Amino acid sequence: KAGVTQTPRYLIKTRGQQVTLSCSPISGHRSVSWYQQTPGQGLQFLFEYFSETQRNKGNFPGRFSGRQFSNSRSEMNVSTLELGDSALYLCASSAPLAGGPNEQFFGPGTRLTVL
Amino acid sequence: KNQVEQSPQSLIILEGKNCTLQCNYTVSPFSNLRWYKQDTGRGPVSLTIMTFSENTKSNGRYTATLDADTKQSSLHITASQLSDSASYICVVTLHMEYGNKLVFGAGTILRVKS
């Protein structure tokens, strides 16, 4: 079974630009979550999508948005980029374990550098 | 405030030695606690998941414990190997009406030396 894939793996943008990151979950997984990871803040939850609906959201400004398509693929968009947006952006897909909590599987991440 | 604190921040041990990483949390309502291993430049990989009722769970040389009363967890690594060098992240899941909301610790960076 193929894992979670994210594209692109690396991206360099300048301040003020916008960026779109893509995530393809594991086949059959309907939940996709996005996270930002920086050396200073660690991993922080951005939002979670399930069946094309955002069902949870972290504490990030409105410049960060996302969506999920009918095939469960998800995109994340950051507008008006700031230097502080430089980070590793991770996507995770999940499916319920039998009788237990959801198991989350992470992709390799997209390394975004804002100059 | 929902927080997860890990200690130590970093650790260096010799190959073959054991080590224990700590995690304290104040997340409520608690759903489950996970330990992840993250190699440099890669996404985290799940090691263990424990619900409220579980005290211990093993995955090979990794053994996690959970004390839900004191809100503490530990990850014990036995007979460490060079490939264990990574960041170990403790993650607590908030019980939500819909979906998951994960609260992450800052991680412990482990370096295993030969």
PDB file of N, CA, C and O in Angstrom, chain A residues 9 35 37 43 45 48 55-57 88 90 94 101-104 106-108, chain B residues 32 34 36 38 41-44 46 49 51 89 96 98-102 104:
ATOM      1  N   ARG A   9       8.384  18.503  -2.654  1.00  0.00           N
ATOM      2  CA  ARG A   9       9.149  18.209  -1.445  1.00  0.00           C
ATOM      3  C   ARG A   9       9.877  19.456  -0.939  1.00  0.00           C
ATOM      4  O   ARG A   9      10.058  19.622   0.265  1.00  0.00           O
ATOM      5  N   TYR A  35       0.089  19.913   9.412  1.00  0.00           N
ATOM      6  CA  TYR A  35       0.871  20.402  10.535  1.00  0.00           C
ATOM      7  C   TYR A  35       2.020  21.253  10.026  1.00  0.00           C
ATOM      8  O   TYR A  35       2.560  21.029   8.945  1.00  0.00           O
ATOM      9  N   GLN A  37       5.864  22.426  11.148  1.00  0.00           N
ATOM     10  CA  GLN A  37       6.942  22.094  12.065  1.00  0.00           C
ATOM     11  C   GLN A  37       8.099  23.060  11.883  1.00  0.00           C
ATOM     12  O   GLN A  37       8.661  23.179  10.787  1.00  0.00           O
ATOM     13  N   LEU A  43       5.956  20.815  16.317  1.00  0.00           N
ATOM     14  CA  LEU A  43       4.828  20.495  15.437  1.00  0.00           C
ATOM     15  C   LEU A  43       3.571  21.187  15.938  1.00  0.00           C
ATOM     16  O   LEU A  43       3.214  21.070  17.102  1.00  0.00           O
ATOM     17  N   PHE A  45      -0.608  21.921  14.968  1.00  0.00           N
ATOM     18  CA  PHE A  45      -1.750  21.492  14.169  1.00  0.00           C
ATOM     19  C   PHE A  45      -2.339  22.667  13.405  1.00  0.00           C
ATOM     20  O   PHE A  45      -2.606  23.731  13.983  1.00  0.00           O
ATOM     21  N   GLU A  48      -7.776  19.876  10.037  1.00  0.00           N
ATOM     22  CA  GLU A  48      -8.100  18.509   9.652  1.00  0.00           C
ATOM     23  C   GLU A  48      -9.315  18.527   8.737  1.00  0.00           C
ATOM     24  O   GLU A  48     -10.274  19.268   8.977  1.00  0.00           O
ATOM     25  N   ARG A  55     -13.061  19.833   9.786  1.00  0.00           N
ATOM     26  CA  ARG A  55     -13.755  19.557  11.027  1.00  0.00           C
ATOM     27  C   ARG A  55     -12.988  19.974  12.261  1.00  0.00           C
ATOM     28  O   ARG A  55     -13.529  19.955  13.359  1.00  0.00           O
ATOM     29  N   ASN A  56     -11.720  20.340  12.123  1.00  0.00           N
ATOM     30  CA  ASN A  56     -10.981  20.917  13.235  1.00  0.00           C
ATOM     31  C   ASN A  56      -9.958  21.905  12.693  1.00  0.00           C
ATOM     32  O   ASN A  56      -9.447  21.732  11.580  1.00  0.00           O
ATOM     33  N   LYS A  57      -9.658  22.908  13.494  1.00  0.00           N
ATOM     34  CA  LYS A  57      -8.739  23.956  13.035  1.00  0.00           C
ATOM     35  C   LYS A  57      -7.856  24.373  14.196  1.00  0.00           C
ATOM     36  O   LYS A  57      -8.318  24.498  15.331  1.00  0.00           O
ATOM     37  N   LEU A  88       8.699  23.071   7.832  1.00  0.00           N
ATOM     38  CA  LEU A  88       8.355  21.801   7.207  1.00  0.00           C
ATOM     39  C   LEU A  88       6.856  21.613   7.394  1.00  0.00           C
ATOM     40  O   LEU A  88       6.367  21.648   8.522  1.00  0.00           O
ATOM     41  N   LEU A  90       3.781  19.198   7.175  1.00  0.00           N
ATOM     42  CA  LEU A  90       3.508  17.764   7.160  1.00  0.00           C
ATOM     43  C   LEU A  90       2.019  17.507   7.000  1.00  0.00           C
ATOM     44  O   LEU A  90       1.186  18.202   7.573  1.00  0.00           O
ATOM     45  N   SER A  94      -5.394   9.415   8.147  1.00  0.00           N
ATOM     46  CA  SER A  94      -5.730   8.476   9.210  1.00  0.00           C
ATOM     47  C   SER A  94      -6.984   7.692   8.899  1.00  0.00           C
ATOM     48  O   SER A  94      -7.845   8.124   8.128  1.00  0.00           O
ATOM     49  N   PRO A 101      -8.146   3.915  18.639  1.00  0.00           N
ATOM     50  CA  PRO A 101      -8.001   5.286  18.129  1.00  0.00           C
ATOM     51  C   PRO A 101      -7.526   5.279  16.686  1.00  0.00           C
ATOM     52  O   PRO A 101      -7.051   4.287  16.165  1.00  0.00           O
ATOM     53  N   ASN A 102      -7.666   6.451  16.058  1.00  0.00           N
ATOM     54  CA  ASN A 102      -7.169   6.582  14.698  1.00  0.00           C
ATOM     55  C   ASN A 102      -5.658   6.486  14.669  1.00  0.00           C
ATOM     56  O   ASN A 102      -4.970   7.067  15.497  1.00  0.00           O
ATOM     57  N   GLU A 103      -5.133   5.780  13.704  1.00  0.00           N
ATOM     58  CA  GLU A 103      -3.693   5.717  13.479  1.00  0.00           C
ATOM     59  C   GLU A 103      -3.361   6.773  12.438  1.00  0.00           C
ATOM     60  O   GLU A 103      -3.981   6.804  11.374  1.00  0.00           O
ATOM     61  N   GLN A 104      -2.418   7.648  12.726  1.00  0.00           N
ATOM     62  CA  GLN A 104      -2.037   8.683  11.773  1.00  0.00           C
ATOM     63  C   GLN A 104      -0.741   8.304  11.076  1.00  0.00           C
ATOM     64  O   GLN A 104       0.223   7.890  11.712  1.00  0.00           O
ATOM     65  N   PHE A 106       2.134   9.845   8.558  1.00  0.00           N
ATOM     66  CA  PHE A 106       2.645  11.110   8.053  1.00  0.00           C
ATOM     67  C   PHE A 106       3.339  10.932   6.709  1.00  0.00           C
ATOM     68  O   PHE A 106       3.962   9.913   6.429  1.00  0.00           O
ATOM     69  N   GLY A 107       3.235  11.979   5.896  1.00  0.00           N
ATOM     70  CA  GLY A 107       4.005  12.050   4.673  1.00  0.00           C
ATOM     71  C   GLY A 107       5.395  12.578   4.959  1.00  0.00           C
ATOM     72  O   GLY A 107       5.719  12.916   6.101  1.00  0.00           O
ATOM     73  N   PRO A 108       6.233  12.684   3.936  1.00  0.00           N
ATOM     74  CA  PRO A 108       7.609  13.137   4.131  1.00  0.00           C
ATOM     75  C   PRO A 108       7.728  14.641   4.361  1.00  0.00           C
ATOM     76  O   PRO A 108       8.773  15.119   4.803  1.00  0.00           O
TER      77      PRO A 108
ATOM     78  N   ASN B  32      -5.953   9.693  23.736  1.00  0.00           N
ATOM     79  CA  ASN B  32      -4.874   8.705  23.672  1.00  0.00           C
ATOM     80  C   ASN B  32      -3.525   9.412  23.625  1.00  0.00           C
ATOM     81  O   ASN B  32      -3.460  10.625  23.434  1.00  0.00           O
ATOM     82  N   ARG B  34       0.481   9.068  22.048  1.00  0.00           N
ATOM     83  CA  ARG B  34       1.291   8.401  21.033  1.00  0.00           C
ATOM     84  C   ARG B  34       2.747   8.826  21.180  1.00  0.00           C
ATOM     85  O   ARG B  34       3.023   9.955  21.573  1.00  0.00           O
ATOM     86  N   TYR B  36       6.082   9.098  18.675  1.00  0.00           N
ATOM     87  CA  TYR B  36       6.539   9.060  17.292  1.00  0.00           C
ATOM     88  C   TYR B  36       8.060   9.168  17.259  1.00  0.00           C
ATOM     89  O   TYR B  36       8.672   9.826  18.111  1.00  0.00           O
ATOM     90  N   GLN B  38      10.985  10.554  14.653  1.00  0.00           N
ATOM     91  CA  GLN B  38      11.157  11.338  13.444  1.00  0.00           C
ATOM     92  C   GLN B  38      12.633  11.444  13.091  1.00  0.00           C
ATOM     93  O   GLN B  38      13.413  12.064  13.813  1.00  0.00           O
ATOM     94  N   GLY B  41      14.599  15.291   8.494  1.00  0.00           N
ATOM     95  CA  GLY B  41      14.116  15.516   7.145  1.00  0.00           C
ATOM     96  C   GLY B  41      12.990  14.608   6.705  1.00  0.00           C
ATOM     97  O   GLY B  41      12.607  14.615   5.530  1.00  0.00           O
ATOM     98  N   ARG B  42      12.439  13.832   7.624  1.00  0.00           N
ATOM     99  CA  ARG B  42      11.365  12.913   7.266  1.00  0.00           C
ATOM    100  C   ARG B  42      10.155  13.125   8.169  1.00  0.00           C
ATOM    101  O   ARG B  42      10.241  13.790   9.194  1.00  0.00           O
ATOM    102  N   GLY B  43       9.039  12.551   7.765  1.00  0.00           N
ATOM    103  CA  GLY B  43       7.849  12.653   8.594  1.00  0.00           C
ATOM    104  C   GLY B  43       7.918  11.720   9.781  1.00  0.00           C
ATOM    105  O   GLY B  43       8.634  10.719   9.760  1.00  0.00           O
ATOM    106  N   PRO B  44       7.177  12.028  10.850  1.00  0.00           N
ATOM    107  CA  PRO B  44       7.165  11.156  12.038  1.00  0.00           C
ATOM    108  C   PRO B  44       6.564   9.788  11.726  1.00  0.00           C
ATOM    109  O   PRO B  44       5.662   9.679  10.895  1.00  0.00           O
ATOM    110  N   SER B  46       4.861   6.427  13.685  1.00  0.00           N
ATOM    111  CA  SER B  46       4.278   6.011  14.951  1.00  0.00           C
ATOM    112  C   SER B  46       5.014   4.813  15.556  1.00  0.00           C
ATOM    113  O   SER B  46       5.315   3.845  14.868  1.00  0.00           O
ATOM    114  N   ILE B  49       0.704   3.633  20.426  1.00  0.00           N
ATOM    115  CA  ILE B  49      -0.491   4.404  20.771  1.00  0.00           C
ATOM    116  C   ILE B  49      -1.109   3.745  21.995  1.00  0.00           C
ATOM    117  O   ILE B  49      -1.288   2.527  22.017  1.00  0.00           O
ATOM    118  N   THR B  51      -4.338   4.096  24.880  1.00  0.00           N
ATOM    119  CA  THR B  51      -5.557   4.751  25.347  1.00  0.00           C
ATOM    120  C   THR B  51      -5.503   4.873  26.863  1.00  0.00           C
ATOM    121  O   THR B  51      -4.569   4.389  27.517  1.00  0.00           O
ATOM    122  N   ILE B  89       8.894  12.180  19.660  1.00  0.00           N
ATOM    123  CA  ILE B  89       7.845  13.156  19.940  1.00  0.00           C
ATOM    124  C   ILE B  89       6.681  12.474  20.641  1.00  0.00           C
ATOM    125  O   ILE B  89       6.180  11.437  20.185  1.00  0.00           O
ATOM    126  N   MET B  96     -12.344  14.969  20.904  1.00  0.00           N
ATOM    127  CA  MET B  96     -13.210  15.949  20.253  1.00  0.00           C
ATOM    128  C   MET B  96     -14.488  15.248  19.814  1.00  0.00           C
ATOM    129  O   MET B  96     -14.498  14.044  19.584  1.00  0.00           O
ATOM    130  N   TYR B  98     -15.838  15.619  16.968  1.00  0.00           N
ATOM    131  CA  TYR B  98     -15.548  15.150  15.614  1.00  0.00           C
ATOM    132  C   TYR B  98     -14.049  15.213  15.368  1.00  0.00           C
ATOM    133  O   TYR B  98     -13.435  16.246  15.587  1.00  0.00           O
ATOM    134  N   GLY B  99     -13.499  14.117  14.888  1.00  0.00           N
ATOM    135  CA  GLY B  99     -12.124  14.134  14.423  1.00  0.00           C
ATOM    136  C   GLY B  99     -11.082  14.148  15.510  1.00  0.00           C
ATOM    137  O   GLY B  99     -11.346  13.858  16.669  1.00  0.00           O
ATOM    138  N   ASN B 100      -9.861  14.468  15.101  1.00  0.00           N
ATOM    139  CA  ASN B 100      -8.713  14.450  15.993  1.00  0.00           C
ATOM    140  C   ASN B 100      -8.138  15.834  16.161  1.00  0.00           C
ATOM    141  O   ASN B 100      -8.086  16.609  15.216  1.00  0.00           O
ATOM    142  N   LYS B 101      -7.684  16.144  17.359  1.00  0.00           N
ATOM    143  CA  LYS B 101      -6.857  17.322  17.550  1.00  0.00           C
ATOM    144  C   LYS B 101      -5.676  16.868  18.395  1.00  0.00           C
ATOM    145  O   LYS B 101      -5.846  16.434  19.532  1.00  0.00           O
ATOM    146  N   LEU B 102      -4.500  16.940  17.809  1.00  0.00           N
ATOM    147  CA  LEU B 102      -3.303  16.438  18.460  1.00  0.00           C
ATOM    148  C   LEU B 102      -2.506  17.581  19.058  1.00  0.00           C
ATOM    149  O   LEU B 102      -2.340  18.638  18.445  1.00  0.00           O
ATOM    150  N   PHE B 104       1.247  18.349  20.451  1.00  0.00           N
ATOM    151  CA  PHE B 104       2.585  17.772  20.325  1.00  0.00           C
ATOM    152  C   PHE B 104       3.535  18.303  21.385  1.00  0.00           C
ATOM    153  O   PHE B 104       3.514  19.491  21.730  1.00  0.00           O
TER     154      PHE B 104
END
